[in-house]
């Protein structure tokens, strides 16, 4: 019964062209099958990479996205393609993380959304960026992301 | 003295037929032996598997269920059989996790219930689903589920 | 100066007979040496075992007990003997955990008490039981019990 | 240049029918692109499930397979389908683990092969099975599988 | 095909009487279904308890047993019952651990056997006992038991 | 500039006589160099030992002390000497932990103070004691002490 | 588009002279590219070292800085140079940690800032210092720093 | 004294053009400053990414390279650029890992070299590849790479 | 049957006087109940403390002792008293650790003995001492002590 | 009795001038108090820092040194001062680590020596250097250094 909500999708299950930039990537969504339920969905994406806008060198991050759906769920393959589309895109850590969070919030109109960007160290110092669209809604359970702290060596 | 609450059960301790689908599975319950006490019960089920409704491929999840009993306790063997009945059932991660939570809430009428579904990665990105029936009741102790974050490799 | 509060004890330091059942076990208590202080005491008992009331097979649990003393402290050797007395006693996980909590609350009249029972898996699914006598008192520090989640294998 | 070794494959990249039993599963192989190199390949499969041949209840295992290829590499999608084909197959832990190891050894003719089966506990006691085709070849590096020991609770 | 090796068993799958002492416990065995294969089987038993022969107080241990089968496999339920039979048996740590190892070696005639007994601390100092029947056979893979070291607190 | 606050100290940097008892130990303090700032200072002392007042046997604990300074900082060498002075002093776990907390609170007049005493197991059961002078002050950041739970073996 | 906010910087990307003291170090800042978003930025600096103002011996710390930007972001290379400038600077743990926090708060005018200084042990007792500019702002997500507790040995 | 061995380098310390493919990347080397010493050098590269030669989708790996230098050391910036050059290169896991190992062995003529490729899961099953140029030389210390095993979830 | 080997002991089970120095401590032994078996016994003692012979300040260590018994087993309470007797004894780390190992070897005449002393840091640098009486005997299983490495902070 | 071996030392226990360079640092040694015993001593130094010889920027490392003493023990305070003397010294990772190992070997004439240098990442890639003076001597126990692998983020 829940399957037909995927009827309008164009990327899932077909052969896919990798989008070359975030602008080219198309985020797809399906109706929330449990619109009355208070629940949170988490995606963990340890395979994120983008480019430094100054030097062109690759940057890497471990991203964790939590959201409380409103009318829509994000289709997970299109989310993956959106993340992949940053592969050749230059952006600073803060702007990149917050930007992904804002785009998801804009296109999904969730009740609430949070993104944690845990970037690999540069100059011996990693940067983490923690963005959310506002205070978490009451009555919804949103566990800690609990990504281990960076520890250097030893 | 608490033992006779199990008198009406049909599955516990007998030889059991595996239910072939969630519809076929029968959840059994016993009167709460401590109806006046504020307590929470947790089941951890790391052996859950279902099918992808699109491709038919197996999916796997680690489930953790917390509930504050009202008049009833769930009988644990019948809970196990309910979870096992998803083995040949197709459902998306979000629908499957929330659906189990709702069915337990419907049939047990607990004071409160929470389910965390920690799914194995697909496309390099695991999905977690966090559902609860509402804000946790005051005065009851409900520890964090604290399932480790997915970390990829390294 | 604090030592003479132990004057009335019968079990501590003497040779002890193991009580054969919870009914036979005698919980001893001493006056709280710091009655005006807001503090919490934790006992961690990873060596707990009882019997399944249906099959007679041994069950095992890791118990953690927190309490905020009122007029009394529990004498720790008598607590150990109480826990040991469940060795040949049949009780379900929920009843056993809550029952120990209630008995301690009855006999010690603490300001507040909490017990976590972390049972070893049966049928691949461990049960945890979390009981407390009510909302934790304000101004007292009660750290998370933070017992690691069950993880199956791998 | 290494890509055309995949020319004869029938399962990779196409839409796939899930094999219903190990007998039905077809293991595919490709010529070893580095036949002169001493190397070892490891597959980690935490999503394995089969059935108990006596009770029909599901069993779960975390499998790790190491092999030193000879003339052939196993095609990884066909390996996955082989493992998936045990989903409705009844076999004891020892027979199942050793059987998978032997079948891979028969069909791939590797220089050497090892399989570790780390099964979820039954009756509170997990079974691990460690099979290899003989002493590891000299000069090849085969790291410890280092799967964490089962610890019960606490 | 492997199933009929269990034909002569009396405990598996039936209702079982708990043996009251190690002497009363009957270890059952089945023909090794892979007699030509070099493999090792590990049982991890974190739920072991016995009595101190001097004080009668309960002792607890985490046991890990590795063996390389010869003509026989141990039937796992009978192994569990043997371990359970120590519940009311008094024995020192060294004698208990080595004794279990020797009994298994006597009754199973394995190619080789190892037992590690990791006992809970007494007097602040835990004892571990490591017994094997001799040097491990060449060509068989026997991973480290890798039970974490006792660490006290902090 | 901050250095001259240490002008009146008698123990720091000089050769020191170990105090033989808590009574003999002198806690020294220096003016808080940041009196307007809301901050917390944590000392972690895993090398604490005292004596059992009944048996005279050594006890060991891992202590963690957090405080929000008011007008004074404790001089850390004098704190170390105070802790060392318990080496030949007999006191129960609860009294010893709360007593250290109270003495520091008396002599330092902090805005707030917390002490956690994580004692090594006796009779298989460790005791933890958690004391604070009252509810933590608003606006000050006091992280969890997060000392790992005692786990026994395995 | 976000790149030109870096136009006025003098240290980033050029060859840099190491500042010899905190006074010499110049903290640079750029306009916050997401001024309307509620987000937090974390820097983890496990490579911090300064000098003891009394003995001249090196001290080491692991620093974690969280801040909620207002109009400005700190430029990360200038932050690194500021931290490096303490290499030959003498300061006590409390003063050093709070001082860095205050300077960042002064020069960045953030909505809120927190610094945790986790110092390596001296005399067997490490000191941690936890400073923040006030209560965390509502609606912003600020995860626990979750740096592991010091554990001594074993 | 050791510094002038870097005299002929072209990439270190200068502004660098990212090589577009492994063919374009130039590995630079410097004379081994300790040619008589038996030592091993390890590089850990958790930021490696390449493309799947069939689907063009990104793959990720955590690489660890150990080598015992002969006449040459690899210059680390050129190694980083070589690894980065796989970003738009298609190669299977086995071929990619072994290929990097062989190229380093060819161009550096080390006494011995080992590479571990720990790839992120595809289809729920990660692949690890372990290559070395032959048996490790006697008398040189080569610690285990000890990369944690993949564990799925829970 | 094994119990009467303890007949000659004077310390076990009686009330005990703490020995004031290693010289005063009496190590007791009992006949090895399994003289023909190849086994190893491990004691883990995380509660060891002695004094610095120069400054008189307390030192702390985590000790692990492994031995392969010959004709004798050490009686564990007398071992504990021996270790406790160092409480007011001054000795350097190397001498203390090796000295305990030698004394045990002298008085127990084991087939083989090993002691690891893992000392708490002084001056930021812990010292570990690893002593054994010679190469481990063939055919006996002696697992790694695997005490975690000291890591400082972070 | 062992104390007088320290009679000729000039740095221990006195007030010390920090050496400004490795050349200025004086390594002191004392006669080995157990010259006939086969033992190994480990120093763990997580607080090491030096300078990059090209850029002058600080580098950090976690060092672990193992040695089997011959006629001499290194005096630990002089070792600490030697390590501290690299604070303003420029050297590459490989040269620095091997150089410290060689100097210790030269001045102590140990039976055998090993040094592991675990450097903090630069360019996202940490370097480890593993040096030893030759094959470890037979009969001496030298545990794995077991420093955790670098893992990046997530
Ligand atoms: Ca470190
Ligand atoms: Ca956690
Ligand atoms: Ca990684
Ligand atoms: Ca698993
Ligand atoms: Ca346990
Ligand atoms: Ca290990
Ligand atoms: Ca400790
Ligand atoms: Ca925790
Ligand atoms: Ca256990
Ligand atoms: Ca934590
Ligand atoms: Ca310890
Ligand atoms: Ca390991
Ligand atoms: Ca799992
Ligand atoms: Ca280890
Ligand atoms: Ca660190
Ligand atoms: Ca990662």
PDB file of C-alpha atoms in Angstrom, chain F residues 16 18 46-51 55-60 77 80-81 84 86-88 120-122, chain I residues 16 18 46-51 55-60 77 80-81 84 86-88 120-122:
ATOM      1  CA  UNK F  16      56.943  19.282  50.547  1.00  0.00           C
ATOM      2  CA  UNK F  18      53.418  14.717  52.977  1.00  0.00           C
ATOM      3  CA  UNK F  46      42.479   8.320  39.502  1.00  0.00           C
ATOM      4  CA  UNK F  47      45.123   7.691  42.177  1.00  0.00           C
ATOM      5  CA  UNK F  48      43.073   7.922  45.370  1.00  0.00           C
ATOM      6  CA  UNK F  49      43.381   5.413  48.195  1.00  0.00           C
ATOM      7  CA  UNK F  50      42.184   5.224  51.785  1.00  0.00           C
ATOM      8  CA  UNK F  51      41.623   2.491  54.385  1.00  0.00           C
ATOM      9  CA  UNK F  55      39.266  -4.061  58.433  1.00  0.00           C
ATOM     10  CA  UNK F  56      42.109  -1.655  57.768  1.00  0.00           C
ATOM     11  CA  UNK F  57      42.392  -2.933  54.216  1.00  0.00           C
ATOM     12  CA  UNK F  58      43.141  -0.443  51.446  1.00  0.00           C
ATOM     13  CA  UNK F  59      40.314   0.954  49.353  1.00  0.00           C
ATOM     14  CA  UNK F  60      40.776   2.637  45.992  1.00  0.00           C
ATOM     15  CA  UNK F  77      49.342  20.958  44.619  1.00  0.00           C
ATOM     16  CA  UNK F  80      46.838  16.749  45.653  1.00  0.00           C
ATOM     17  CA  UNK F  81      48.351  16.692  49.138  1.00  0.00           C
ATOM     18  CA  UNK F  84      47.160  11.942  49.422  1.00  0.00           C
ATOM     19  CA  UNK F  86      43.759   9.892  53.075  1.00  0.00           C
ATOM     20  CA  UNK F  87      46.307   7.135  52.419  1.00  0.00           C
ATOM     21  CA  UNK F  88      46.369   6.041  56.049  1.00  0.00           C
ATOM     22  CA  UNK F 120      36.765  -0.168  43.072  1.00  0.00           C
ATOM     23  CA  UNK F 121      34.528  -3.224  43.656  1.00  0.00           C
ATOM     24  CA  UNK F 122      34.300  -5.003  46.994  1.00  0.00           C
TER      25      UNK F 122
ATOM     26  CA  UNK I  16      44.392 -11.137  58.714  1.00  0.00           C
ATOM     27  CA  UNK I  18      48.256  -6.500  57.011  1.00  0.00           C
ATOM     28  CA  UNK I  46      44.690  -2.530  39.317  1.00  0.00           C
ATOM     29  CA  UNK I  47      44.995  -1.396  42.956  1.00  0.00           C
ATOM     30  CA  UNK I  48      48.759  -1.355  43.458  1.00  0.00           C
ATOM     31  CA  UNK I  49      50.546   1.519  45.157  1.00  0.00           C
ATOM     32  CA  UNK I  50      54.052   2.079  46.498  1.00  0.00           C
ATOM     33  CA  UNK I  51      56.224   5.076  47.370  1.00  0.00           C
ATOM     34  CA  UNK I  55      60.462  11.967  47.327  1.00  0.00           C
ATOM     35  CA  UNK I  56      58.270   9.648  49.391  1.00  0.00           C
ATOM     36  CA  UNK I  57      55.283  10.482  47.176  1.00  0.00           C
ATOM     37  CA  UNK I  58      52.831   7.700  46.299  1.00  0.00           C
ATOM     38  CA  UNK I  59      53.160   5.896  43.005  1.00  0.00           C
ATOM     39  CA  UNK I  60      50.396   3.824  41.432  1.00  0.00           C
ATOM     40  CA  UNK I  77      44.914 -13.983  49.384  1.00  0.00           C
ATOM     41  CA  UNK I  80      47.051  -9.828  47.605  1.00  0.00           C
ATOM     42  CA  UNK I  81      48.718  -9.235  50.961  1.00  0.00           C
ATOM     43  CA  UNK I  84      49.421  -4.568  49.640  1.00  0.00           C
ATOM     44  CA  UNK I  86      54.283  -2.275  49.118  1.00  0.00           C
ATOM     45  CA  UNK I  87      51.980   0.513  50.286  1.00  0.00           C
ATOM     46  CA  UNK I  88      54.642   2.055  52.504  1.00  0.00           C
ATOM     47  CA  UNK I 120      50.587   5.996  36.179  1.00  0.00           C
ATOM     48  CA  UNK I 121      52.317   8.937  34.470  1.00  0.00           C
ATOM     49  CA  UNK I 122      54.888  11.127  36.185  1.00  0.00           C
TER      50      UNK I 122
END
